[in-house]
Short mmCIF file of C-alpha atoms and ligand atoms in Angstrom, two decimals:
data_model
loop_
_atom_site.label_atom_id
_atom_site.label_comp_id
_atom_site.label_asym_id
_atom_site.label_seq_id
_atom_site.Cartn_x
_atom_site.Cartn_y
_atom_site.Cartn_z
CA UNK L 679 -93.67 -234.04 32.97
CA UNK L 680 -97.01 -233.96 35.41
CA UNK L 681 -96.27 -235.22 38.39
CA UNK L 682 -98.51 -236.81 41.38
CA UNK L 683 -96.36 -234.71 43.54
CA UNK L 684 -98.68 -231.52 45.15
CA UNK L 685 -97.24 -228.45 44.57
CA UNK L 686 -100.67 -226.61 45.75
CA UNK L 687 -103.26 -228.16 48.24
CA UNK L 688 -105.91 -226.98 49.88
CA UNK L 689 -107.77 -228.22 52.48
CA UNK L 690 -111.09 -227.89 54.09
CA UNK L 691 -110.68 -223.37 53.03
CA UNK L 692 -113.45 -221.76 54.16
CA UNK L 693 -113.28 -217.81 53.85
CA UNK L 694 -115.88 -215.05 54.95
CA UNK L 695 -116.87 -211.58 53.75
CA UNK L 696 -118.11 -210.45 56.90
CA UNK L 697 -120.84 -212.50 57.94
CA UNK L 698 -121.24 -214.11 54.31
CA UNK L 699 -119.49 -217.30 53.69
CA UNK L 700 -118.26 -217.81 50.70
CA UNK L 701 -116.12 -221.14 50.72
CA UNK L 702 -117.36 -224.36 52.33
CA UNK L 703 -114.45 -226.54 53.47
CA UNK L 704 -112.74 -226.42 49.70
CA UNK L 705 -110.17 -229.15 49.36
CA UNK L 706 -108.44 -229.01 46.06
CA UNK L 707 -104.52 -230.69 44.62
CA UNK L 708 -102.88 -228.89 42.24
CA UNK L 709 -100.30 -231.01 41.30
CA UNK L 710 -96.91 -230.42 39.49
CA UNK L 711 -96.94 -230.39 35.51
CA UNK L 712 -100.90 -230.10 35.63
CA UNK L 713 -103.40 -227.69 33.72
CA UNK L 714 -105.91 -227.23 37.09
CA UNK L 715 -109.38 -225.90 35.73
CA UNK L 716 -111.87 -224.82 38.21
CA UNK L 717 -114.83 -223.95 36.64
CA UNK L 718 -118.62 -222.78 37.96
CA UNK L 719 -121.87 -219.80 38.18
CA UNK L 720 -121.26 -216.71 38.65
CA UNK L 721 -120.44 -215.89 42.28
CA UNK L 722 -119.62 -219.40 43.02
CA UNK L 723 -116.24 -218.38 44.73
CA UNK L 724 -113.91 -219.08 42.08
CA UNK L 725 -112.09 -215.93 42.57
CA UNK L 726 -112.58 -215.67 46.18
CA UNK L 727 -110.67 -219.15 46.20
CA UNK L 728 -108.34 -217.85 43.76
CA UNK L 729 -107.66 -213.99 46.23
CA UNK L 730 -107.31 -216.99 48.98
CA UNK L 731 -104.47 -219.25 47.93
CA UNK L 732 -102.41 -215.51 46.23
CA UNK L 733 -102.35 -213.97 49.23
CA UNK L 734 -104.91 -210.94 49.05
CA UNK L 735 -107.85 -212.44 51.41
CA UNK L 736 -107.00 -213.00 55.10
CA UNK L 737 -107.56 -214.16 57.29
CA UNK L 738 -108.86 -217.88 56.24
CA UNK L 739 -109.72 -220.85 57.71
CA UNK L 740 -108.39 -223.94 56.65
CA UNK L 741 -105.04 -225.07 55.18
CA UNK L 742 -102.80 -223.92 52.03
CA UNK L 743 -100.00 -225.58 51.26
CA UNK L 744 -97.14 -224.72 48.75
CA UNK L 745 -94.21 -227.85 48.19
CA UNK L 746 -95.57 -228.52 51.50
CA UNK L 747 -95.43 -225.41 53.04
CA UNK L 748 -97.95 -223.47 55.29
CA UNK L 749 -98.75 -220.60 53.71
CA UNK L 750 -102.67 -219.57 54.60
CA UNK L 751 -100.88 -217.01 56.88
CA UNK L 752 -98.46 -214.97 54.40
CA UNK L 753 -99.14 -211.77 52.92
CA UNK L 754 -99.11 -211.67 49.13
CA UNK L 755 -95.67 -210.75 48.63
CA UNK L 756 -94.05 -213.78 50.49
CA UNK L 757 -96.50 -215.97 48.15
CA UNK L 758 -95.65 -214.22 45.16
CA UNK L 759 -91.92 -214.89 46.05
CA UNK L 760 -92.33 -218.42 46.35
CA UNK L 761 -93.22 -218.56 43.04
CA UNK L 762 -97.02 -218.45 43.37
CA UNK L 763 -98.39 -215.65 40.56
CA UNK L 764 -101.81 -214.87 40.50
CA UNK L 765 -102.82 -212.95 37.57
CA UNK L 766 -106.14 -210.99 38.02
CA UNK L 767 -109.06 -211.23 35.77
CA UNK L 768 -109.14 -208.10 33.60
CA UNK L 769 -104.82 -207.18 34.72
CA UNK L 770 -104.03 -204.54 32.77
CA UNK L 771 -100.74 -203.44 31.09
CA UNK L 772 -98.77 -200.36 31.74
CA UNK L 773 -99.71 -198.54 28.51
CA UNK L 774 -96.88 -195.91 28.76
CA UNK L 775 -94.11 -198.11 29.27
CA UNK L 776 -92.39 -200.16 26.39
CA UNK L 777 -93.34 -203.90 26.58
CA UNK L 778 -89.54 -204.03 27.52
CA UNK L 779 -90.31 -201.95 30.10
CA UNK L 780 -94.05 -203.91 31.53
CA UNK L 781 -91.62 -207.26 31.85
CA UNK L 782 -88.21 -205.58 33.64
CA UNK L 783 -92.09 -204.76 35.79
CA UNK L 784 -92.72 -208.00 36.27
CA UNK L 785 -88.98 -209.18 37.04
CA UNK L 786 -88.16 -206.68 39.97
CA UNK L 787 -89.57 -209.69 42.21
CA UNK L 788 -87.00 -212.40 41.34
CA UNK L 789 -83.78 -211.37 39.14
CA UNK L 790 -82.34 -214.21 39.25
CA UNK L 791 -82.67 -216.03 35.89
CA UNK L 792 -84.64 -212.94 34.58
CA UNK L 793 -82.04 -213.52 30.99
CA UNK L 794 -83.39 -216.79 30.39
CA UNK L 795 -87.09 -216.21 31.42
CA UNK L 796 -86.64 -213.14 28.85
CA UNK L 797 -85.49 -215.28 26.32
CA UNK L 798 -88.21 -217.81 27.08
CA UNK L 799 -91.12 -215.47 26.99
CA UNK L 800 -89.67 -213.75 23.56
CA UNK L 801 -89.86 -217.61 22.22
CA UNK L 802 -93.18 -217.83 23.37
CA UNK L 803 -94.30 -214.76 22.04
CA UNK L 804 -92.50 -213.47 19.32
CA UNK L 805 -94.11 -210.35 18.52
CA UNK L 806 -93.36 -209.16 22.19
CA UNK L 807 -89.88 -209.11 20.65
CA UNK L 808 -90.68 -207.63 17.91
CA UNK L 809 -92.64 -204.77 19.26
CA UNK L 810 -90.71 -204.33 22.64
CA UNK L 811 -89.97 -200.97 22.33
CA UNK L 812 -93.13 -200.20 21.01
CA UNK L 813 -95.78 -198.75 24.34
CA UNK L 814 -98.22 -200.97 25.33
CA UNK L 815 -101.35 -198.98 24.63
CA UNK L 816 -100.40 -199.61 21.10
CA UNK L 817 -101.18 -203.00 20.93
CA UNK L 818 -103.69 -205.56 20.27
CA UNK L 819 -106.17 -206.99 22.84
CA UNK L 820 -104.41 -210.09 22.53
CA UNK L 821 -100.81 -208.97 22.35
CA UNK L 822 -101.48 -207.09 25.73
CA UNK L 823 -103.10 -210.38 27.13
CA UNK L 824 -99.61 -212.13 25.92
CA UNK L 825 -97.84 -209.86 27.81
CA UNK L 826 -99.45 -209.83 31.43
CA UNK L 827 -99.10 -213.53 30.63
CA UNK L 828 -95.51 -212.58 29.77
CA UNK L 829 -95.11 -210.65 32.89
CA UNK L 830 -95.94 -213.55 34.99
CA UNK L 831 -93.59 -215.00 33.77
CA UNK L 832 -90.82 -212.98 34.52
CA UNK L 833 -91.91 -212.72 37.87
CA UNK L 834 -91.06 -216.19 38.90
CA UNK L 835 -93.84 -217.81 38.57
CA UNK L 836 -93.53 -221.72 38.69
CA UNK L 837 -97.20 -222.11 39.46
CA UNK L 838 -99.77 -219.32 37.59
CA UNK L 839 -102.94 -218.47 38.77
CA UNK L 840 -105.30 -217.19 35.86
CA UNK L 841 -108.78 -215.42 36.17
CA UNK L 842 -110.84 -215.39 33.49
CA UNK L 843 -108.14 -215.62 30.57
CA UNK L 844 -110.02 -215.62 27.65
CA UNK L 845 -112.21 -212.84 29.14
CA UNK L 846 -113.07 -210.36 26.17
CA UNK L 847 -111.15 -212.16 23.67
CA UNK L 848 -111.33 -212.78 20.33
CA UNK L 849 -112.27 -216.43 19.42
CA UNK L 850 -109.16 -216.81 17.63
CA UNK L 851 -107.08 -215.18 20.32
CA UNK L 852 -109.12 -217.57 21.91
CA UNK L 853 -107.35 -220.51 20.64
CA UNK L 854 -104.33 -218.97 19.95
CA UNK L 855 -104.01 -218.79 24.35
CA UNK L 856 -105.24 -222.24 24.74
CA UNK L 857 -102.13 -223.43 22.63
CA UNK L 858 -100.15 -221.22 24.67
CA UNK L 859 -100.93 -222.40 27.97
CA UNK L 860 -100.05 -226.30 26.95
CA UNK L 861 -96.91 -224.50 25.57
CA UNK L 862 -96.23 -222.78 28.52
CA UNK L 863 -97.15 -225.82 30.35
CA UNK L 864 -94.70 -228.33 28.29
CA UNK L 865 -91.84 -226.14 29.81
CA UNK L 866 -92.13 -226.84 33.13
CA UNK L 867 -95.06 -224.94 34.52
CA UNK L 868 -97.95 -225.18 36.69
CA UNK L 869 -101.49 -223.69 35.73
CA UNK L 870 -104.49 -222.93 37.87
CA UNK L 871 -107.22 -221.52 35.48
CA UNK L 872 -110.66 -220.16 36.97
CA UNK L 873 -113.10 -218.78 34.51
CA UNK L 874 -116.06 -218.36 31.84
CA UNK L 875 -115.04 -219.90 29.15
CA UNK L 876 -116.12 -223.33 30.23
CA UNK L 877 -115.24 -225.29 27.09
CA UNK L 878 -112.59 -223.79 26.63
CA UNK L 879 -110.98 -224.10 30.42
CA UNK L 880 -111.83 -227.52 30.54
CA UNK L 881 -110.35 -228.31 26.83
CA UNK L 882 -106.98 -227.57 28.02
CA UNK L 883 -107.05 -228.91 31.61
CA UNK L 884 -105.48 -232.24 32.64
CA UNK L 885 -107.80 -232.32 35.61
CA UNK L 886 -111.07 -230.02 36.77
CA UNK L 887 -113.66 -228.96 39.89
CA UNK L 888 -117.40 -227.58 39.68
CA UNK L 889 -117.62 -225.02 42.54
CA UNK L 890 -121.14 -223.97 43.72
CA UNK L 891 -122.26 -221.69 45.91
CA UNK L 892 -118.67 -222.18 47.29
CA UNK L 893 -118.18 -225.76 47.41
CA UNK L 894 -116.52 -228.48 45.36
CA UNK L 895 -119.58 -230.42 43.54
CA UNK L 896 -117.07 -232.68 40.83
CA UNK L 897 -113.92 -233.08 39.71
CA UNK L 898 -111.96 -235.18 37.26
CA UNK L 899 -110.29 -234.69 33.88
CA UNK L 900 -111.71 -231.66 31.92
CA UNK L 901 -113.57 -234.13 29.39
CA UNK L 902 -115.23 -236.00 32.67
CA UNK L 903 -116.26 -232.66 33.57
CA UNK L 904 -117.78 -231.22 30.43
CA UNK L 905 -119.39 -234.07 29.70
CA UNK L 906 -121.13 -234.88 32.89
CA UNK L 907 -125.06 -234.32 33.35
CA UNK L 908 -124.53 -232.43 36.96
CA UNK L 909 -122.16 -229.79 35.35
CA UNK L 910 -124.91 -229.24 31.81
CA UNK L 911 -127.58 -228.66 34.78
CA UNK L 912 -125.44 -226.34 36.57
CA UNK L 913 -124.35 -224.64 34.12
CA UNK L 914 -126.19 -224.01 31.38
CA UNK L 915 -129.45 -225.66 33.11
CA UNK L 916 -129.83 -228.37 30.62
CA UNK L 917 -131.26 -231.52 32.76
CA UNK L 918 -130.30 -234.97 31.62
CA UNK L 919 -133.63 -236.90 30.23
CA UNK L 920 -134.42 -239.73 32.53
CA UNK L 921 -133.87 -243.84 31.15
P1 ATP I 566 -117.77 -214.57 38.93
O1 ATP I 566 -117.37 -215.70 37.77
O2 ATP I 566 -119.02 -214.12 38.80
O3 ATP I 566 -116.16 -214.27 38.67
P2 ATP I 566 -116.83 -216.09 41.22
O4 ATP I 566 -117.34 -217.45 41.00
O5 ATP I 566 -115.63 -215.56 41.07
O6 ATP I 566 -118.12 -215.25 40.25
P3 ATP I 566 -116.81 -214.67 43.54
O7 ATP I 566 -115.79 -213.23 43.19
O8 ATP I 566 -115.66 -215.17 44.21
O9 ATP I 566 -117.16 -215.85 43.26
O10 ATP I 566 -118.02 -214.41 44.56
C1 ATP I 566 -118.30 -215.55 45.60
C2 ATP I 566 -119.36 -214.72 46.47
O11 ATP I 566 -118.76 -213.87 47.17
C3 ATP I 566 -120.35 -214.19 45.98
O12 ATP I 566 -121.92 -214.68 46.29
C4 ATP I 566 -120.76 -212.33 46.31
O13 ATP I 566 -121.04 -212.01 45.85
C5 ATP I 566 -119.59 -212.58 47.46
N1 ATP I 566 -118.37 -211.04 46.91
C6 ATP I 566 -117.67 -211.17 46.32
N2 ATP I 566 -116.33 -210.39 46.61
C7 ATP I 566 -117.14 -210.03 48.28
C8 ATP I 566 -116.57 -208.63 48.83
N3 ATP I 566 -115.99 -207.58 48.75
N4 ATP I 566 -117.78 -208.27 49.93
C9 ATP I 566 -119.19 -209.35 50.15
N5 ATP I 566 -118.85 -210.69 49.32
C10 ATP I 566 -118.79 -210.65 48.40
#
């Protein structure tokens, strides 16, 4: 299922907010079928990286290729049309619309294979099928997060970019979401995750990167990064003892 075919290839990506440089020649590859996680301290540039890929920050320096095509100059709607869907931190449902209407909104960008995708998301989240006629505002926090993810899938995503997907969730919902992410991957989707819940984000990763002050400073498997002394030091201030 996992391949070594790059779906997303980021090369020497730099981004400036005015005079402030937030990304410094970032190199990162997401292959088809992988779950790639980016972790890093607050303000290290995780959100900036995702927004740059999603088309929300322009212009960027360097190159972003998706399925071999250069996309770094494309506006956001053209990026989405190619199957690259960004779910920002804290994204909300439409509270006064039903679950079904929320999913319809997601599908409006891509009507092809809509029914198949609807079957898939209802299979993935049976509770959304049960509550399809209820208003989104009446869902629990965990169910709202499921609906956001389901809406992303409905918009024809092939690569889902999730910024801080575990933010604000109860531990049992975090566990459930970790399993769901693995399940989504097993159905041929590729996932690109960033966030603060470092252990969780790394536990689901097939490949991971540490971003510090806008620079990639470590890469490897999720387990390799989790146990790496530099990551411990960078994120938790734990310095490995010599000898
Ligand atoms: P967090 O984990 O706290 O969400 P992050 O790793 O996602 O942080 P970014 O939000 O991408 O980091 O921020 C990277 C750097 O860019 C920070 O120094 C931040 O202050 C700066 N920055 C972010 N947005 C802007 C902006 N709109 N204007 C100026 N500087 C910004």
